[in-house]
Amino acid sequence: MVKQATQLAPQKESVWRALVEVSQMADLKELRQEAIIALSKLTPQDTTSQLMRLRDAIEGTNTVDARMAVYEQLLLDGRKAMLHPRVSSRLAQRQLGDVNQFARWLAESVALDPSNPDAMALAAGFFGDESADVYRRAELLASALLSNIRDTTLHVALAEFLMAYGDYEDAKVLYELVLGNDPRSAKLISNGLLGDIVLSQWAADDVVAAMDTLLTRQIAVDELYRNKTRVEQPRLTPLELARIHAPLTPKLATLRAAIYATEDDEAQAAITLDSAISSILAMAALYELQVGEAGAQVIDMHLQVAWVAVWLGNDSEITQNAIQHVESLATISPTEKQRLDGWVALRNNQLA
């Protein structure tokens, strides 16, 4: 019926597109090729039909060498100008061969069509590795982001890069674009990502924004925690429920404690430090339940307690107890042990 429709309305684009889809579902290759050729003639400026026709020609080859020859012919300077940039870009991106050839065609793809998100993301990863200079990596990441402005993973990648090199203000701007989705939802903004966002706000000297982000997440998790508690303990009064607060993840709790440690509120600093340590120990207990023993993650958590306590607090006993607990499970590296002992001595005013 679709084929008959093309005979009745040969100038109707939608009919030919329907024939392409039907022939593809029915695995009628010859009919599909016929429909694609007719569609490309009817819509010479349509990149989709160009790509379908070219892809058929390329996939009709039987060897890698034959396919490479087709690519080379299609991307000759004279013919390249006849192709829509997006078509040329995707052809260049699909090149096969060694690393040098891959780099050549990837660069060609980006040059032909900087708005091609696949090519730009691939170029950022390939050309922007650790061996590239900082400015080149920044330019590649920024270009990849501009090619697909809605991809939040690219926002995060560029923000992480900027944070690593001390550009906290610009990192904060990018992170807050991501945060704009919904800071309350752990499904949309993970706790790990939220921690990076808070860190960028604090590093950019915007303590109010950092605390507001943390408070927003705290309110959200409190609500979930109280709803769960209400079901489990229906006899609790509204006042008793209101006093219940959900623990933040170790990263968020530690960030909150670190921020308060720099403020002029010793009481709140002590409360948030206790909360951070409790959160880390609770996570360690969960890991221990899962593996049935003190694995590497459990040991690492107790070491985190030692460091957080000695960095943010004045009670060296917490650190010393954490060190003793770790040493009962494993051997602390001499370098780390010396550093911890040095911090404990500093807190106890025992430096020689």
mmCIF file of N, CA and C in Angstrom, residues 247-333:
data_model
loop_
_atom_site.group_PDB
_atom_site.id
_atom_site.type_symbol
_atom_site.label_atom_id
_atom_site.label_comp_id
_atom_site.label_asym_id
_atom_site.label_seq_id
_atom_site.Cartn_x
_atom_site.Cartn_y
_atom_site.Cartn_z
ATOM 1 N N PRO A 247 20.438 12.031 58.767
ATOM 2 C CA PRO A 247 21.875 12.279 58.609
ATOM 3 C C PRO A 247 22.216 12.581 57.152
ATOM 4 N N LEU A 248 23.091 13.535 56.948
ATOM 5 C CA LEU A 248 23.603 13.787 55.603
ATOM 6 C C LEU A 248 24.680 12.759 55.280
ATOM 7 N N THR A 249 25.004 12.617 54.018
ATOM 8 C CA THR A 249 26.087 11.707 53.633
ATOM 9 C C THR A 249 27.406 12.238 54.194
ATOM 10 N N PRO A 250 28.417 11.374 54.357
ATOM 11 C CA PRO A 250 29.697 11.832 54.914
ATOM 12 C C PRO A 250 30.282 13.047 54.199
ATOM 13 N N LYS A 251 30.208 13.069 52.875
ATOM 14 C CA LYS A 251 30.784 14.191 52.128
ATOM 15 C C LYS A 251 30.072 15.496 52.449
ATOM 16 N N LEU A 252 28.750 15.479 52.422
ATOM 17 C CA LEU A 252 27.987 16.694 52.700
ATOM 18 C C LEU A 252 28.122 17.111 54.159
ATOM 19 N N ALA A 253 28.089 16.137 55.058
ATOM 20 C CA ALA A 253 28.216 16.451 56.485
ATOM 21 C C ALA A 253 29.587 17.036 56.798
ATOM 22 N N THR A 254 30.630 16.506 56.162
ATOM 23 C CA THR A 254 31.987 17.017 56.396
ATOM 24 C C THR A 254 32.145 18.419 55.827
ATOM 25 N N LEU A 255 31.571 18.654 54.665
ATOM 26 C CA LEU A 255 31.622 20.000 54.090
ATOM 27 C C LEU A 255 30.929 21.008 55.000
ATOM 28 N N ARG A 256 29.781 20.630 55.528
ATOM 29 C CA ARG A 256 29.061 21.526 56.435
ATOM 30 C C ARG A 256 29.901 21.820 57.672
ATOM 31 N N ALA A 257 30.544 20.798 58.216
ATOM 32 C CA ALA A 257 31.395 21.000 59.394
ATOM 33 C C ALA A 257 32.582 21.895 59.062
ATOM 34 N N ALA A 258 33.159 21.710 57.875
ATOM 35 C CA ALA A 258 34.306 22.527 57.470
ATOM 36 C C ALA A 258 33.910 23.991 57.322
ATOM 37 N N ILE A 259 32.723 24.236 56.775
ATOM 38 C CA ILE A 259 32.261 25.616 56.611
ATOM 39 C C ILE A 259 32.033 26.272 57.972
ATOM 40 N N TYR A 260 31.376 25.549 58.879
ATOM 41 C CA TYR A 260 31.133 26.117 60.210
ATOM 42 C C TYR A 260 32.428 26.311 60.991
ATOM 43 N N ALA A 261 33.435 25.499 60.705
ATOM 44 C CA ALA A 261 34.723 25.636 61.401
ATOM 45 C C ALA A 261 35.397 26.961 61.078
ATOM 46 N N THR A 262 35.022 27.557 59.936
ATOM 47 C CA THR A 262 35.614 28.843 59.550
ATOM 48 C C THR A 262 34.753 30.026 59.989
ATOM 49 N N GLU A 263 33.593 29.737 60.560
ATOM 50 C CA GLU A 263 32.691 30.799 60.999
ATOM 51 C C GLU A 263 32.845 31.037 62.508
ATOM 52 N N ASP A 264 32.249 32.117 62.987
ATOM 53 C CA ASP A 264 32.351 32.470 64.409
ATOM 54 C C ASP A 264 31.190 31.883 65.200
ATOM 55 N N ASP A 265 31.030 30.580 65.120
ATOM 56 C CA ASP A 265 29.953 29.907 65.848
ATOM 57 C C ASP A 265 30.501 28.572 66.343
ATOM 58 N N GLU A 266 31.188 28.620 67.479
ATOM 59 C CA GLU A 266 31.860 27.426 67.989
ATOM 60 C C GLU A 266 30.874 26.318 68.335
ATOM 61 N N ALA A 267 29.721 26.685 68.869
ATOM 62 C CA ALA A 267 28.732 25.673 69.251
ATOM 63 C C ALA A 267 28.233 24.913 68.017
ATOM 64 N N GLN A 268 27.885 25.660 66.974
ATOM 65 C CA GLN A 268 27.397 25.015 65.751
ATOM 66 C C GLN A 268 28.512 24.225 65.068
ATOM 67 N N ALA A 269 29.734 24.725 65.170
ATOM 68 C CA ALA A 269 30.876 24.010 64.587
ATOM 69 C C ALA A 269 31.055 22.657 65.264
ATOM 70 N N ALA A 270 30.910 22.635 66.590
ATOM 71 C CA ALA A 270 31.055 21.376 67.332
ATOM 72 C C ALA A 270 29.933 20.399 66.983
ATOM 73 N N ILE A 271 28.713 20.927 66.860
ATOM 74 C CA ILE A 271 27.560 20.070 66.530
ATOM 75 C C ILE A 271 27.728 19.446 65.143
ATOM 76 N N THR A 272 28.109 20.263 64.172
ATOM 77 C CA THR A 272 28.240 19.751 62.801
ATOM 78 C C THR A 272 29.433 18.811 62.666
ATOM 79 N N LEU A 273 30.485 19.022 63.465
ATOM 80 C CA LEU A 273 31.622 18.096 63.440
ATOM 81 C C LEU A 273 31.202 16.737 63.983
ATOM 82 N N ASP A 274 30.472 16.741 65.098
ATOM 83 C CA ASP A 274 29.957 15.475 65.650
ATOM 84 C C ASP A 274 29.064 14.762 64.633
ATOM 85 N N SER A 275 28.252 15.548 63.929
ATOM 86 C CA SER A 275 27.362 14.976 62.918
ATOM 87 C C SER A 275 28.154 14.351 61.775
ATOM 88 N N ALA A 276 29.227 15.021 61.360
ATOM 89 C CA ALA A 276 30.061 14.496 60.268
ATOM 90 C C ALA A 276 30.728 13.189 60.675
ATOM 91 N N ILE A 277 31.276 13.155 61.881
ATOM 92 C CA ILE A 277 31.941 11.939 62.367
ATOM 93 C C ILE A 277 30.935 10.802 62.496
ATOM 94 N N SER A 278 29.755 11.112 63.011
ATOM 95 C CA SER A 278 28.705 10.088 63.140
ATOM 96 C C SER A 278 28.299 9.540 61.774
ATOM 97 N N SER A 279 28.220 10.425 60.786
ATOM 98 C CA SER A 279 27.844 10.007 59.436
ATOM 99 C C SER A 279 28.891 9.068 58.839
ATOM 100 N N ILE A 280 30.161 9.396 59.038
ATOM 101 C CA ILE A 280 31.242 8.545 58.513
ATOM 102 C C ILE A 280 31.238 7.186 59.202
ATOM 103 N N LEU A 281 31.077 7.194 60.529
ATOM 104 C CA LEU A 281 31.066 5.927 61.273
ATOM 105 C C LEU A 281 29.854 5.074 60.902
ATOM 106 N N ALA A 282 28.717 5.730 60.656
ATOM 107 C CA ALA A 282 27.521 4.985 60.237
ATOM 108 C C ALA A 282 27.750 4.327 58.883
ATOM 109 N N MET A 283 28.411 5.044 57.984
ATOM 110 C CA MET A 283 28.722 4.470 56.673
ATOM 111 C C MET A 283 29.694 3.307 56.808
ATOM 112 N N ALA A 284 30.672 3.452 57.704
ATOM 113 C CA ALA A 284 31.627 2.361 57.947
ATOM 114 C C ALA A 284 30.911 1.122 58.468
ATOM 115 N N ALA A 285 29.935 1.331 59.355
ATOM 116 C CA ALA A 285 29.171 0.203 59.902
ATOM 117 C C ALA A 285 28.371 -0.503 58.810
ATOM 118 N N LEU A 286 27.836 0.281 57.868
ATOM 119 C CA LEU A 286 27.092 -0.316 56.753
ATOM 120 C C LEU A 286 28.002 -1.165 55.873
ATOM 121 N N TYR A 287 29.189 -0.639 55.582
ATOM 122 C CA TYR A 287 30.153 -1.408 54.790
ATOM 123 C C TYR A 287 30.532 -2.699 55.506
ATOM 124 N N GLU A 288 30.703 -2.587 56.825
ATOM 125 C CA GLU A 288 31.107 -3.759 57.603
ATOM 126 C C GLU A 288 30.016 -4.829 57.586
ATOM 127 N N LEU A 289 28.761 -4.393 57.609
ATOM 128 C CA LEU A 289 27.649 -5.345 57.530
ATOM 129 C C LEU A 289 27.605 -6.046 56.177
ATOM 130 N N GLN A 290 27.947 -5.314 55.130
ATOM 131 C CA GLN A 290 27.887 -5.874 53.782
ATOM 132 C C GLN A 290 28.960 -6.931 53.551
ATOM 133 N N VAL A 291 30.180 -6.656 54.014
ATOM 134 C CA VAL A 291 31.288 -7.587 53.750
ATOM 135 C C VAL A 291 31.520 -8.556 54.898
ATOM 136 N N GLY A 292 30.930 -8.251 56.067
ATOM 137 C CA GLY A 292 31.086 -9.150 57.206
ATOM 138 C C GLY A 292 32.426 -9.044 57.895
ATOM 139 N N GLU A 293 33.219 -8.091 57.476
ATOM 140 C CA GLU A 293 34.531 -7.895 58.111
ATOM 141 C C GLU A 293 35.000 -6.476 57.819
ATOM 142 N N ALA A 294 36.115 -6.106 58.429
ATOM 143 C CA ALA A 294 36.647 -4.760 58.219
ATOM 144 C C ALA A 294 37.476 -4.743 56.937
ATOM 145 N N GLY A 295 36.832 -4.422 55.821
ATOM 146 C CA GLY A 295 37.536 -4.342 54.550
ATOM 147 C C GLY A 295 38.230 -3.008 54.383
ATOM 148 N N ALA A 296 38.767 -2.803 53.189
ATOM 149 C CA ALA A 296 39.528 -1.583 52.908
ATOM 150 C C ALA A 296 38.664 -0.334 53.067
ATOM 151 N N GLN A 297 37.389 -0.418 52.647
ATOM 152 C CA GLN A 297 36.513 0.747 52.755
ATOM 153 C C GLN A 297 36.239 1.111 54.209
ATOM 154 N N VAL A 298 36.087 0.096 55.051
ATOM 155 C CA VAL A 298 35.849 0.346 56.480
ATOM 156 C C VAL A 298 37.068 1.020 57.100
ATOM 157 N N ILE A 299 38.233 0.499 56.788
ATOM 158 C CA ILE A 299 39.477 1.082 57.314
ATOM 159 C C ILE A 299 39.629 2.520 56.843
ATOM 160 N N ASP A 300 39.325 2.752 55.564
ATOM 161 C CA ASP A 300 39.429 4.100 55.010
ATOM 162 C C ASP A 300 38.480 5.058 55.716
ATOM 163 N N MET A 301 37.280 4.578 56.045
ATOM 164 C CA MET A 301 36.313 5.426 56.749
ATOM 165 C C MET A 301 36.826 5.849 58.125
ATOM 166 N N HIS A 302 37.432 4.926 58.837
ATOM 167 C CA HIS A 302 37.958 5.263 60.167
ATOM 168 C C HIS A 302 39.161 6.207 60.057
ATOM 169 N N LEU A 303 39.939 6.071 59.002
ATOM 170 C CA LEU A 303 41.021 7.034 58.771
ATOM 171 C C LEU A 303 40.446 8.419 58.479
ATOM 172 N N GLN A 304 39.332 8.453 57.753
ATOM 173 C CA GLN A 304 38.673 9.734 57.496
ATOM 174 C C GLN A 304 38.235 10.394 58.797
ATOM 175 N N VAL A 305 37.731 9.590 59.726
ATOM 176 C CA VAL A 305 37.343 10.131 61.036
ATOM 177 C C VAL A 305 38.546 10.782 61.710
ATOM 178 N N ALA A 306 39.682 10.097 61.664
ATOM 179 C CA ALA A 306 40.899 10.632 62.287
ATOM 180 C C ALA A 306 41.274 11.983 61.686
ATOM 181 N N TRP A 307 41.244 12.063 60.353
ATOM 182 C CA TRP A 307 41.639 13.305 59.692
ATOM 183 C C TRP A 307 40.617 14.422 59.919
ATOM 184 N N VAL A 308 39.346 14.114 59.784
ATOM 185 C CA VAL A 308 38.311 15.141 59.966
ATOM 186 C C VAL A 308 38.357 15.703 61.384
ATOM 187 N N ALA A 309 38.524 14.824 62.354
ATOM 188 C CA ALA A 309 38.561 15.266 63.755
ATOM 189 C C ALA A 309 39.752 16.170 64.032
ATOM 190 N N VAL A 310 40.910 15.826 63.483
ATOM 191 C CA VAL A 310 42.116 16.602 63.782
ATOM 192 C C VAL A 310 42.174 17.898 62.974
ATOM 193 N N TRP A 311 41.557 17.898 61.805
ATOM 194 C CA TRP A 311 41.539 19.124 61.003
ATOM 195 C C TRP A 311 40.528 20.141 61.519
ATOM 196 N N LEU A 312 39.348 19.659 61.878
ATOM 197 C CA LEU A 312 38.243 20.568 62.168
ATOM 198 C C LEU A 312 37.939 20.727 63.649
ATOM 199 N N GLY A 313 38.509 19.892 64.491
ATOM 200 C CA GLY A 313 38.200 19.955 65.916
ATOM 201 C C GLY A 313 39.437 20.166 66.767
ATOM 202 N N ASN A 314 39.202 20.281 68.050
ATOM 203 C CA ASN A 314 40.296 20.485 69.002
ATOM 204 C C ASN A 314 40.484 19.304 69.941
ATOM 205 N N ASP A 315 39.645 18.287 69.807
ATOM 206 C CA ASP A 315 39.721 17.116 70.679
ATOM 207 C C ASP A 315 40.560 16.036 69.999
ATOM 208 N N SER A 316 41.838 16.000 70.330
ATOM 209 C CA SER A 316 42.740 15.039 69.686
ATOM 210 C C SER A 316 42.451 13.599 70.101
ATOM 211 N N GLU A 317 41.686 13.431 71.185
ATOM 212 C CA GLU A 317 41.386 12.075 71.653
ATOM 213 C C GLU A 317 40.584 11.292 70.608
ATOM 214 N N ILE A 318 39.687 11.991 69.890
ATOM 215 C CA ILE A 318 38.899 11.322 68.841
ATOM 216 C C ILE A 318 39.832 10.785 67.764
ATOM 217 N N THR A 319 40.798 11.598 67.387
ATOM 218 C CA THR A 319 41.762 11.174 66.364
ATOM 219 C C THR A 319 42.598 10.004 66.856
ATOM 220 N N GLN A 320 43.080 10.094 68.083
ATOM 221 C CA GLN A 320 43.917 9.019 68.624
ATOM 222 C C GLN A 320 43.135 7.706 68.725
ATOM 223 N N ASN A 321 41.876 7.788 69.127
ATOM 224 C CA ASN A 321 41.044 6.577 69.200
ATOM 225 C C ASN A 321 40.826 5.976 67.811
ATOM 226 N N ALA A 322 40.615 6.853 66.822
ATOM 227 C CA ALA A 322 40.422 6.374 65.449
ATOM 228 C C ALA A 322 41.692 5.710 64.928
ATOM 229 N N ILE A 323 42.841 6.300 65.249
ATOM 230 C CA ILE A 323 44.124 5.715 64.820
ATOM 231 C C ILE A 323 44.310 4.337 65.444
ATOM 232 N N GLN A 324 44.033 4.239 66.727
ATOM 233 C CA GLN A 324 44.176 2.948 67.419
ATOM 234 C C GLN A 324 43.254 1.893 66.814
ATOM 235 N N HIS A 325 42.041 2.316 66.463
ATOM 236 C CA HIS A 325 41.094 1.366 65.862
ATOM 237 C C HIS A 325 41.607 0.881 64.503
ATOM 238 N N VAL A 326 42.117 1.804 63.702
ATOM 239 C CA VAL A 326 42.644 1.420 62.386
ATOM 240 C C VAL A 326 43.836 0.487 62.541
ATOM 241 N N GLU A 327 44.714 0.798 63.487
ATOM 242 C CA GLU A 327 45.913 -0.033 63.686
ATOM 243 C C GLU A 327 45.570 -1.428 64.192
ATOM 244 N N SER A 328 44.391 -1.574 64.794
ATOM 245 C CA SER A 328 43.962 -2.914 65.218
ATOM 246 C C SER A 328 43.454 -3.743 64.037
ATOM 247 N N LEU A 329 43.219 -3.063 62.912
ATOM 248 C CA LEU A 329 42.698 -3.743 61.723
ATOM 249 C C LEU A 329 43.728 -3.859 60.608
ATOM 250 N N ALA A 330 44.621 -2.878 60.531
ATOM 251 C CA ALA A 330 45.594 -2.850 59.431
ATOM 252 C C ALA A 330 46.782 -1.997 59.838
ATOM 253 N N THR A 331 47.761 -1.922 58.954
ATOM 254 C CA THR A 331 48.954 -1.108 59.196
ATOM 255 C C THR A 331 48.824 0.211 58.450
ATOM 256 N N ILE A 332 48.924 1.305 59.178
ATOM 257 C CA ILE A 332 48.891 2.625 58.549
ATOM 258 C C ILE A 332 50.258 2.893 57.941
ATOM 259 N N SER A 333 50.278 3.456 56.758
ATOM 260 C CA SER A 333 51.563 3.749 56.114
ATOM 261 C C SER A 333 52.370 4.703 56.998
#
